[in-house]
Amino acid sequence: MPLLVGEQLVEEDVTRVQAFLNKFCILKASSKVLCNQEIRSVGPNGLLYVGQREIGGTSPSDNVISVLGSEDATTCHIVVLQHSARRPVLQPRHRQA
């Protein structure tokens, strides 16, 4: 599976995280922005919560779901695939063995 950072194809093997972050500085900068964001509590209205071993989905035309979320992924991967209209459409959550 190809790995793209922005529009750039990553062709070499990624074996050292620090070297990877040095080459793609935008990832380090954007992760700092993400980590510094304020935590928001949301109520049940408009929320689709995806738990472990679940898959949740919505579409840009969905008038009910406005927030797609999960939490506490210390041993899991949370993946969000986004429609070109910039709304989340799929969030599978898988636990690492």
PDB file of N, CA and C in Angstrom:
ATOM      1  N   MET A   1       0.851  -1.170   0.000  1.00  0.00           N
ATOM      2  CA  MET A   1       0.000   0.000   0.000  1.00  0.00           C
ATOM      3  C   MET A   1       0.897   1.233   0.000  1.00  0.00           C
ATOM      4  N   PRO A   2       0.656   2.187  -0.880  1.00  0.00           N
ATOM      5  CA  PRO A   2       1.505   3.380  -0.925  1.00  0.00           C
ATOM      6  C   PRO A   2       1.283   4.269   0.296  1.00  0.00           C
ATOM      7  N   LEU A   3       2.343   4.918   0.735  1.00  0.00           N
ATOM      8  CA  LEU A   3       2.274   5.877   1.831  1.00  0.00           C
ATOM      9  C   LEU A   3       2.496   7.255   1.255  1.00  0.00           C
ATOM     10  N   LEU A   4       1.516   8.132   1.453  1.00  0.00           N
ATOM     11  CA  LEU A   4       1.614   9.507   0.978  1.00  0.00           C
ATOM     12  C   LEU A   4       1.620  10.439   2.177  1.00  0.00           C
ATOM     13  N   VAL A   5       2.494  11.432   2.138  1.00  0.00           N
ATOM     14  CA  VAL A   5       2.490  12.512   3.115  1.00  0.00           C
ATOM     15  C   VAL A   5       2.188  13.766   2.326  1.00  0.00           C
ATOM     16  N   GLY A   6       0.994  14.314   2.541  1.00  0.00           N
ATOM     17  CA  GLY A   6       0.537  15.396   1.678  1.00  0.00           C
ATOM     18  C   GLY A   6       0.320  14.822   0.304  1.00  0.00           C
ATOM     19  N   GLU A   7       1.010  15.346  -0.651  1.00  0.00           N
ATOM     20  CA  GLU A   7       0.941  14.834  -2.023  1.00  0.00           C
ATOM     21  C   GLU A   7       2.201  14.062  -2.392  1.00  0.00           C
ATOM     22  N   GLN A   8       3.111  13.874  -1.420  1.00  0.00           N
ATOM     23  CA  GLN A   8       4.406  13.260  -1.714  1.00  0.00           C
ATOM     24  C   GLN A   8       4.403  11.770  -1.376  1.00  0.00           C
ATOM     25  N   LEU A   9       4.799  10.955  -2.340  1.00  0.00           N
ATOM     26  CA  LEU A   9       4.910   9.516  -2.148  1.00  0.00           C
ATOM     27  C   LEU A   9       6.171   9.202  -1.346  1.00  0.00           C
ATOM     28  N   VAL A  10       6.039   8.393  -0.293  1.00  0.00           N
ATOM     29  CA  VAL A  10       7.189   7.961   0.506  1.00  0.00           C
ATOM     30  C   VAL A  10       7.681   6.658  -0.104  1.00  0.00           C
ATOM     31  N   GLU A  11       8.854   6.702  -0.706  1.00  0.00           N
ATOM     32  CA  GLU A  11       9.352   5.546  -1.438  1.00  0.00           C
ATOM     33  C   GLU A  11      10.345   4.707  -0.651  1.00  0.00           C
ATOM     34  N   GLU A  12      11.013   5.301   0.340  1.00  0.00           N
ATOM     35  CA  GLU A  12      11.991   4.537   1.102  1.00  0.00           C
ATOM     36  C   GLU A  12      11.320   3.854   2.293  1.00  0.00           C
ATOM     37  N   ASP A  13      11.992   2.841   2.827  1.00  0.00           N
ATOM     38  CA  ASP A  13      11.487   2.147   4.003  1.00  0.00           C
ATOM     39  C   ASP A  13      11.555   3.080   5.205  1.00  0.00           C
ATOM     40  N   VAL A  14      10.510   3.075   5.992  1.00  0.00           N
ATOM     41  CA  VAL A  14      10.474   3.883   7.204  1.00  0.00           C
ATOM     42  C   VAL A  14      10.917   2.985   8.360  1.00  0.00           C
ATOM     43  N   THR A  15      12.152   3.189   8.805  1.00  0.00           N
ATOM     44  CA  THR A  15      12.672   2.349   9.882  1.00  0.00           C
ATOM     45  C   THR A  15      12.968   3.152  11.140  1.00  0.00           C
ATOM     46  N   ARG A  16      13.179   4.460  11.000  1.00  0.00           N
ATOM     47  CA  ARG A  16      13.457   5.307  12.161  1.00  0.00           C
ATOM     48  C   ARG A  16      12.455   6.451  12.196  1.00  0.00           C
ATOM     49  N   VAL A  17      11.737   6.546  13.286  1.00  0.00           N
ATOM     50  CA  VAL A  17      10.689   7.564  13.413  1.00  0.00           C
ATOM     51  C   VAL A  17      11.286   8.966  13.331  1.00  0.00           C
ATOM     52  N   GLN A  18      12.378   9.210  14.036  1.00  0.00           N
ATOM     53  CA  GLN A  18      12.961  10.553  14.056  1.00  0.00           C
ATOM     54  C   GLN A  18      13.382  10.998  12.660  1.00  0.00           C
ATOM     55  N   ALA A  19      13.997  10.116  11.887  1.00  0.00           N
ATOM     56  CA  ALA A  19      14.398  10.457  10.515  1.00  0.00           C
ATOM     57  C   ALA A  19      13.167  10.761   9.662  1.00  0.00           C
ATOM     58  N   PHE A  20      12.117   9.984   9.862  1.00  0.00           N
ATOM     59  CA  PHE A  20      10.869  10.201   9.119  1.00  0.00           C
ATOM     60  C   PHE A  20      10.277  11.567   9.454  1.00  0.00           C
ATOM     61  N   LEU A  21      10.224  11.899  10.758  1.00  0.00           N
ATOM     62  CA  LEU A  21       9.677  13.194  11.171  1.00  0.00           C
ATOM     63  C   LEU A  21      10.547  14.351  10.699  1.00  0.00           C
ATOM     64  N   ASN A  22      11.866  14.140  10.672  1.00  0.00           N
ATOM     65  CA  ASN A  22      12.755  15.196  10.163  1.00  0.00           C
ATOM     66  C   ASN A  22      12.524  15.444   8.680  1.00  0.00           C
ATOM     67  N   LYS A  23      12.262  14.388   7.925  1.00  0.00           N
ATOM     68  CA  LYS A  23      12.039  14.535   6.490  1.00  0.00           C
ATOM     69  C   LYS A  23      10.677  15.167   6.202  1.00  0.00           C
ATOM     70  N   PHE A  24       9.675  14.806   7.002  1.00  0.00           N
ATOM     71  CA  PHE A  24       8.325  15.323   6.797  1.00  0.00           C
ATOM     72  C   PHE A  24       7.932  16.173   8.006  1.00  0.00           C
ATOM     73  N   CYS A  25       8.513  17.359   8.073  1.00  0.00           N
ATOM     74  CA  CYS A  25       8.318  18.259   9.221  1.00  0.00           C
ATOM     75  C   CYS A  25       6.843  18.608   9.443  1.00  0.00           C
ATOM     76  N   ILE A  26       6.059  18.594   8.397  1.00  0.00           N
ATOM     77  CA  ILE A  26       4.638  18.933   8.515  1.00  0.00           C
ATOM     78  C   ILE A  26       3.923  17.979   9.467  1.00  0.00           C
ATOM     79  N   LEU A  27       4.351  16.714   9.521  1.00  0.00           N
ATOM     80  CA  LEU A  27       3.714  15.756  10.421  1.00  0.00           C
ATOM     81  C   LEU A  27       3.977  16.098  11.876  1.00  0.00           C
ATOM     82  N   LYS A  28       5.199  16.475  12.183  1.00  0.00           N
ATOM     83  CA  LYS A  28       5.541  16.840  13.546  1.00  0.00           C
ATOM     84  C   LYS A  28       4.784  18.100  13.959  1.00  0.00           C
ATOM     85  N   ALA A  29       4.723  19.073  13.064  1.00  0.00           N
ATOM     86  CA  ALA A  29       4.025  20.320  13.362  1.00  0.00           C
ATOM     87  C   ALA A  29       2.528  20.090  13.542  1.00  0.00           C
ATOM     88  N   SER A  30       1.934  19.284  12.654  1.00  0.00           N
ATOM     89  CA  SER A  30       0.490  19.055  12.767  1.00  0.00           C
ATOM     90  C   SER A  30       0.142  18.203  13.981  1.00  0.00           C
ATOM     91  N   SER A  31       1.045  17.309  14.395  1.00  0.00           N
ATOM     92  CA  SER A  31       0.774  16.518  15.599  1.00  0.00           C
ATOM     93  C   SER A  31       0.825  17.395  16.840  1.00  0.00           C
ATOM     94  N   LYS A  32       1.709  18.399  16.858  1.00  0.00           N
ATOM     95  CA  LYS A  32       1.746  19.336  17.982  1.00  0.00           C
ATOM     96  C   LYS A  32       0.451  20.133  18.063  1.00  0.00           C
ATOM     97  N   VAL A  33      -0.044  20.558  16.904  1.00  0.00           N
ATOM     98  CA  VAL A  33      -1.314  21.293  16.875  1.00  0.00           C
ATOM     99  C   VAL A  33      -2.437  20.415  17.422  1.00  0.00           C
ATOM    100  N   LEU A  34      -2.480  19.156  16.985  1.00  0.00           N
ATOM    101  CA  LEU A  34      -3.504  18.234  17.448  1.00  0.00           C
ATOM    102  C   LEU A  34      -3.418  18.015  18.963  1.00  0.00           C
ATOM    103  N   CYS A  35      -2.226  17.777  19.463  1.00  0.00           N
ATOM    104  CA  CYS A  35      -2.048  17.509  20.896  1.00  0.00           C
ATOM    105  C   CYS A  35      -2.366  18.722  21.759  1.00  0.00           C
ATOM    106  N   ASN A  36      -2.227  19.915  21.208  1.00  0.00           N
ATOM    107  CA  ASN A  36      -2.489  21.138  21.969  1.00  0.00           C
ATOM    108  C   ASN A  36      -3.943  21.605  21.884  1.00  0.00           C
ATOM    109  N   GLN A  37      -4.773  20.885  21.128  1.00  0.00           N
ATOM    110  CA  GLN A  37      -6.175  21.282  21.038  1.00  0.00           C
ATOM    111  C   GLN A  37      -6.891  21.030  22.358  1.00  0.00           C
ATOM    112  N   GLU A  38      -7.857  21.864  22.616  1.00  0.00           N
ATOM    113  CA  GLU A  38      -8.662  21.717  23.823  1.00  0.00           C
ATOM    114  C   GLU A  38      -9.559  20.488  23.702  1.00  0.00           C
ATOM    115  N   ILE A  39      -9.668  19.747  24.777  1.00  0.00           N
ATOM    116  CA  ILE A  39     -10.565  18.589  24.801  1.00  0.00           C
ATOM    117  C   ILE A  39     -11.992  19.094  24.929  1.00  0.00           C
ATOM    118  N   ARG A  40     -12.871  18.589  24.080  1.00  0.00           N
ATOM    119  CA  ARG A  40     -14.276  18.996  24.110  1.00  0.00           C
ATOM    120  C   ARG A  40     -15.138  17.816  24.514  1.00  0.00           C
ATOM    121  N   SER A  41     -16.070  18.062  25.399  1.00  0.00           N
ATOM    122  CA  SER A  41     -17.076  17.054  25.716  1.00  0.00           C
ATOM    123  C   SER A  41     -18.276  17.308  24.820  1.00  0.00           C
ATOM    124  N   VAL A  42     -18.814  16.247  24.253  1.00  0.00           N
ATOM    125  CA  VAL A  42     -19.993  16.378  23.400  1.00  0.00           C
ATOM    126  C   VAL A  42     -21.113  15.526  23.972  1.00  0.00           C
ATOM    127  N   GLY A  43     -22.309  15.973  23.783  1.00  0.00           N
ATOM    128  CA  GLY A  43     -23.465  15.221  24.250  1.00  0.00           C
ATOM    129  C   GLY A  43     -23.864  14.157  23.253  1.00  0.00           C
ATOM    130  N   PRO A  44     -24.932  13.447  23.552  1.00  0.00           N
ATOM    131  CA  PRO A  44     -25.334  12.342  22.684  1.00  0.00           C
ATOM    132  C   PRO A  44     -25.954  12.778  21.355  1.00  0.00           C
ATOM    133  N   ASN A  45     -26.482  13.978  21.275  1.00  0.00           N
ATOM    134  CA  ASN A  45     -27.131  14.422  20.042  1.00  0.00           C
ATOM    135  C   ASN A  45     -26.101  14.646  18.946  1.00  0.00           C
ATOM    136  N   GLY A  46     -26.257  13.940  17.846  1.00  0.00           N
ATOM    137  CA  GLY A  46     -25.369  14.080  16.698  1.00  0.00           C
ATOM    138  C   GLY A  46     -24.089  13.285  16.799  1.00  0.00           C
ATOM    139  N   LEU A  47     -23.915  12.497  17.862  1.00  0.00           N
ATOM    140  CA  LEU A  47     -22.680  11.759  18.090  1.00  0.00           C
ATOM    141  C   LEU A  47     -22.812  10.308  17.661  1.00  0.00           C
ATOM    142  N   LEU A  48     -21.826   9.817  16.922  1.00  0.00           N
ATOM    143  CA  LEU A  48     -21.692   8.394  16.636  1.00  0.00           C
ATOM    144  C   LEU A  48     -20.415   7.941  17.318  1.00  0.00           C
ATOM    145  N   TYR A  49     -20.553   7.220  18.429  1.00  0.00           N
ATOM    146  CA  TYR A  49     -19.403   6.725  19.188  1.00  0.00           C
ATOM    147  C   TYR A  49     -19.045   5.338  18.680  1.00  0.00           C
ATOM    148  N   VAL A  50     -17.764   5.136  18.376  1.00  0.00           N
ATOM    149  CA  VAL A  50     -17.295   3.858  17.859  1.00  0.00           C
ATOM    150  C   VAL A  50     -16.422   3.204  18.922  1.00  0.00           C
ATOM    151  N   GLY A  51     -16.875   2.066  19.432  1.00  0.00           N
ATOM    152  CA  GLY A  51     -16.125   1.341  20.447  1.00  0.00           C
ATOM    153  C   GLY A  51     -15.170   0.345  19.825  1.00  0.00           C
ATOM    154  N   GLN A  52     -14.449  -0.349  20.700  1.00  0.00           N
ATOM    155  CA  GLN A  52     -13.479  -1.341  20.236  1.00  0.00           C
ATOM    156  C   GLN A  52     -14.171  -2.439  19.435  1.00  0.00           C
ATOM    157  N   ARG A  53     -13.522  -2.875  18.348  1.00  0.00           N
ATOM    158  CA  ARG A  53     -14.015  -3.897  17.417  1.00  0.00           C
ATOM    159  C   ARG A  53     -15.306  -3.475  16.708  1.00  0.00           C
ATOM    160  N   GLU A  54     -15.548  -2.173  16.609  1.00  0.00           N
ATOM    161  CA  GLU A  54     -16.728  -1.666  15.913  1.00  0.00           C
ATOM    162  C   GLU A  54     -16.286  -0.841  14.707  1.00  0.00           C
ATOM    163  N   ILE A  55     -17.190  -0.701  13.771  1.00  0.00           N
ATOM    164  CA  ILE A  55     -16.983   0.171  12.622  1.00  0.00           C
ATOM    165  C   ILE A  55     -18.175   1.100  12.546  1.00  0.00           C
ATOM    166  N   GLY A  56     -17.909   2.388  12.444  1.00  0.00           N
ATOM    167  CA  GLY A  56     -18.978   3.375  12.336  1.00  0.00           C
ATOM    168  C   GLY A  56     -18.861   4.101  11.020  1.00  0.00           C
ATOM    169  N   GLY A  57     -19.967   4.543  10.495  1.00  0.00           N
ATOM    170  CA  GLY A  57     -19.919   5.252   9.228  1.00  0.00           C
ATOM    171  C   GLY A  57     -21.002   6.295   9.112  1.00  0.00           C
ATOM    172  N   THR A  58     -20.729   7.290   8.317  1.00  0.00           N
ATOM    173  CA  THR A  58     -21.687   8.339   7.997  1.00  0.00           C
ATOM    174  C   THR A  58     -21.332   8.861   6.601  1.00  0.00           C
ATOM    175  N   SER A  59     -22.108   9.768   6.100  1.00  0.00           N
ATOM    176  CA  SER A  59     -21.840  10.328   4.770  1.00  0.00           C
ATOM    177  C   SER A  59     -22.092  11.829   4.805  1.00  0.00           C
ATOM    178  N   PRO A  60     -21.615  12.531   3.800  1.00  0.00           N
ATOM    179  CA  PRO A  60     -21.832  13.985   3.778  1.00  0.00           C
ATOM    180  C   PRO A  60     -23.306  14.380   3.775  1.00  0.00           C
ATOM    181  N   SER A  61     -24.173  13.509   3.305  1.00  0.00           N
ATOM    182  CA  SER A  61     -25.597  13.846   3.263  1.00  0.00           C
ATOM    183  C   SER A  61     -26.321  13.491   4.565  1.00  0.00           C
ATOM    184  N   ASP A  62     -25.613  12.944   5.558  1.00  0.00           N
ATOM    185  CA  ASP A  62     -26.214  12.573   6.841  1.00  0.00           C
ATOM    186  C   ASP A  62     -26.523  13.843   7.636  1.00  0.00           C
ATOM    187  N   ASN A  63     -27.792  14.051   7.939  1.00  0.00           N
ATOM    188  CA  ASN A  63     -28.210  15.231   8.696  1.00  0.00           C
ATOM    189  C   ASN A  63     -28.299  14.954  10.192  1.00  0.00           C
ATOM    190  N   VAL A  64     -27.979  13.726  10.626  1.00  0.00           N
ATOM    191  CA  VAL A  64     -28.097  13.360  12.035  1.00  0.00           C
ATOM    192  C   VAL A  64     -26.740  13.350  12.725  1.00  0.00           C
ATOM    193  N   ILE A  65     -25.734  12.744  12.101  1.00  0.00           N
ATOM    194  CA  ILE A  65     -24.413  12.605  12.705  1.00  0.00           C
ATOM    195  C   ILE A  65     -23.554  13.814  12.365  1.00  0.00           C
ATOM    196  N   SER A  66     -23.065  14.502  13.398  1.00  0.00           N
ATOM    197  CA  SER A  66     -22.153  15.622  13.177  1.00  0.00           C
ATOM    198  C   SER A  66     -20.792  15.377  13.827  1.00  0.00           C
ATOM    199  N   VAL A  67     -20.717  14.395  14.739  1.00  0.00           N
ATOM    200  CA  VAL A  67     -19.458  14.075  15.413  1.00  0.00           C
ATOM    201  C   VAL A  67     -19.257  12.565  15.371  1.00  0.00           C
ATOM    202  N   LEU A  68     -18.076  12.148  14.945  1.00  0.00           N
ATOM    203  CA  LEU A  68     -17.704  10.736  14.907  1.00  0.00           C
ATOM    204  C   LEU A  68     -16.511  10.593  15.831  1.00  0.00           C
ATOM    205  N   GLY A  69     -16.630   9.761  16.875  1.00  0.00           N
ATOM    206  CA  GLY A  69     -15.540   9.717  17.829  1.00  0.00           C
ATOM    207  C   GLY A  69     -15.320   8.390  18.498  1.00  0.00           C
ATOM    208  N   SER A  70     -14.188   8.323  19.204  1.00  0.00           N
ATOM    209  CA  SER A  70     -13.799   7.182  20.000  1.00  0.00           C
ATOM    210  C   SER A  70     -12.842   7.712  21.052  1.00  0.00           C
ATOM    211  N   GLU A  71     -12.328   6.837  21.919  1.00  0.00           N
ATOM    212  CA  GLU A  71     -11.406   7.297  22.953  1.00  0.00           C
ATOM    213  C   GLU A  71     -10.550   6.148  23.466  1.00  0.00           C
ATOM    214  N   ASP A  72      -9.573   6.491  24.270  1.00  0.00           N
ATOM    215  CA  ASP A  72      -8.737   5.527  24.982  1.00  0.00           C
ATOM    216  C   ASP A  72      -8.161   4.444  24.083  1.00  0.00           C
ATOM    217  N   ALA A  73      -7.457   4.838  23.053  1.00  0.00           N
ATOM    218  CA  ALA A  73      -6.884   3.872  22.111  1.00  0.00           C
ATOM    219  C   ALA A  73      -5.425   3.601  22.446  1.00  0.00           C
ATOM    220  N   THR A  74      -5.165   3.130  23.663  1.00  0.00           N
ATOM    221  CA  THR A  74      -3.782   2.883  24.060  1.00  0.00           C
ATOM    222  C   THR A  74      -3.199   1.647  23.390  1.00  0.00           C
ATOM    223  N   THR A  75      -4.022   0.655  23.078  1.00  0.00           N
ATOM    224  CA  THR A  75      -3.530  -0.554  22.397  1.00  0.00           C
ATOM    225  C   THR A  75      -4.286  -0.786  21.094  1.00  0.00           C
ATOM    226  N   CYS A  76      -4.898   0.248  20.562  1.00  0.00           N
ATOM    227  CA  CYS A  76      -5.716   0.118  19.355  1.00  0.00           C
ATOM    228  C   CYS A  76      -5.265   1.123  18.306  1.00  0.00           C
ATOM    229  N   HIS A  77      -5.752   0.927  17.106  1.00  0.00           N
ATOM    230  CA  HIS A  77      -5.594   1.914  16.038  1.00  0.00           C
ATOM    231  C   HIS A  77      -6.973   2.486  15.754  1.00  0.00           C
ATOM    232  N   ILE A  78      -7.056   3.786  15.649  1.00  0.00           N
ATOM    233  CA  ILE A  78      -8.291   4.443  15.227  1.00  0.00           C
ATOM    234  C   ILE A  78      -7.998   5.064  13.869  1.00  0.00           C
ATOM    235  N   VAL A  79      -8.776   4.689  12.883  1.00  0.00           N
ATOM    236  CA  VAL A  79      -8.560   5.168  11.522  1.00  0.00           C
ATOM    237  C   VAL A  79      -9.807   5.916  11.083  1.00  0.00           C
ATOM    238  N   VAL A  80      -9.621   7.102  10.552  1.00  0.00           N
ATOM    239  CA  VAL A  80     -10.740   7.873  10.013  1.00  0.00           C
ATOM    240  C   VAL A  80     -10.469   8.105   8.535  1.00  0.00           C
ATOM    241  N   LEU A  81     -11.360   7.624   7.693  1.00  0.00           N
ATOM    242  CA  LEU A  81     -11.297   7.888   6.258  1.00  0.00           C
ATOM    243  C   LEU A  81     -12.289   8.999   5.982  1.00  0.00           C
ATOM    244  N   GLN A  82     -11.865   9.966   5.201  1.00  0.00           N
ATOM    245  CA  GLN A  82     -12.693  11.150   5.018  1.00  0.00           C
ATOM    246  C   GLN A  82     -13.095  11.318   3.561  1.00  0.00           C
ATOM    247  N   HIS A  83     -14.360  11.628   3.354  1.00  0.00           N
ATOM    248  CA  HIS A  83     -14.897  11.900   2.018  1.00  0.00           C
ATOM    249  C   HIS A  83     -14.304  13.202   1.499  1.00  0.00           C
ATOM    250  N   SER A  84     -14.256  13.357   0.207  1.00  0.00           N
ATOM    251  CA  SER A  84     -13.686  14.573  -0.368  1.00  0.00           C
ATOM    252  C   SER A  84     -14.440  15.827   0.052  1.00  0.00           C
ATOM    253  N   ALA A  85     -15.644  15.678   0.549  1.00  0.00           N
ATOM    254  CA  ALA A  85     -16.414  16.827   1.034  1.00  0.00           C
ATOM    255  C   ALA A  85     -15.995  17.202   2.458  1.00  0.00           C
ATOM    256  N   ARG A  86     -14.955  16.531   2.987  1.00  0.00           N
ATOM    257  CA  ARG A  86     -14.361  16.821   4.288  1.00  0.00           C
ATOM    258  C   ARG A  86     -15.229  16.434   5.479  1.00  0.00           C
ATOM    259  N   ARG A  87     -16.007  15.380   5.367  1.00  0.00           N
ATOM    260  CA  ARG A  87     -16.751  14.830   6.504  1.00  0.00           C
ATOM    261  C   ARG A  87     -16.281  13.408   6.720  1.00  0.00           C
ATOM    262  N   PRO A  88     -16.088  12.987   7.981  1.00  0.00           N
ATOM    263  CA  PRO A  88     -15.663  11.607   8.223  1.00  0.00           C
ATOM    264  C   PRO A  88     -16.706  10.618   7.724  1.00  0.00           C
ATOM    265  N   VAL A  89     -16.265   9.545   7.101  1.00  0.00           N
ATOM    266  CA  VAL A  89     -17.211   8.552   6.617  1.00  0.00           C
ATOM    267  C   VAL A  89     -17.001   7.171   7.220  1.00  0.00           C
ATOM    268  N   LEU A  90     -15.831   6.874   7.760  1.00  0.00           N
ATOM    269  CA  LEU A  90     -15.597   5.552   8.288  1.00  0.00           C
ATOM    270  C   LEU A  90     -14.544   5.605   9.377  1.00  0.00           C
ATOM    271  N   GLN A  91     -14.800   4.917  10.474  1.00  0.00           N
ATOM    272  CA  GLN A  91     -13.827   4.888  11.546  1.00  0.00           C
ATOM    273  C   GLN A  91     -13.752   3.492  12.137  1.00  0.00           C
ATOM    274  N   PRO A  92     -12.937   2.614  11.552  1.00  0.00           N
ATOM    275  CA  PRO A  92     -12.758   1.304  12.163  1.00  0.00           C
ATOM    276  C   PRO A  92     -11.789   1.406  13.331  1.00  0.00           C
ATOM    277  N   ARG A  93     -12.027   0.598  14.342  1.00  0.00           N
ATOM    278  CA  ARG A  93     -11.138   0.583  15.499  1.00  0.00           C
ATOM    279  C   ARG A  93     -10.740  -0.870  15.742  1.00  0.00           C
ATOM    280  N   HIS A  94      -9.440  -1.124  15.650  1.00  0.00           N
ATOM    281  CA  HIS A  94      -8.934  -2.484  15.803  1.00  0.00           C
ATOM    282  C   HIS A  94      -7.900  -2.527  16.909  1.00  0.00           C
ATOM    283  N   ARG A  95      -7.978  -3.547  17.724  1.00  0.00           N
ATOM    284  CA  ARG A  95      -7.016  -3.742  18.790  1.00  0.00           C
ATOM    285  C   ARG A  95      -5.809  -4.496  18.252  1.00  0.00           C
ATOM    286  N   GLN A  96      -4.618  -4.041  18.643  1.00  0.00           N
ATOM    287  CA  GLN A  96      -3.405  -4.753  18.274  1.00  0.00           C
ATOM    288  C   GLN A  96      -3.264  -5.987  19.135  1.00  0.00           C
ATOM    289  N   ALA A  97      -2.782  -7.061  18.544  1.00  0.00           N
ATOM    290  CA  ALA A  97      -2.572  -8.307  19.298  1.00  0.00           C
ATOM    291  C   ALA A  97      -1.295  -8.216  20.100  1.00  0.00           C
TER     292      ALA A  97
END
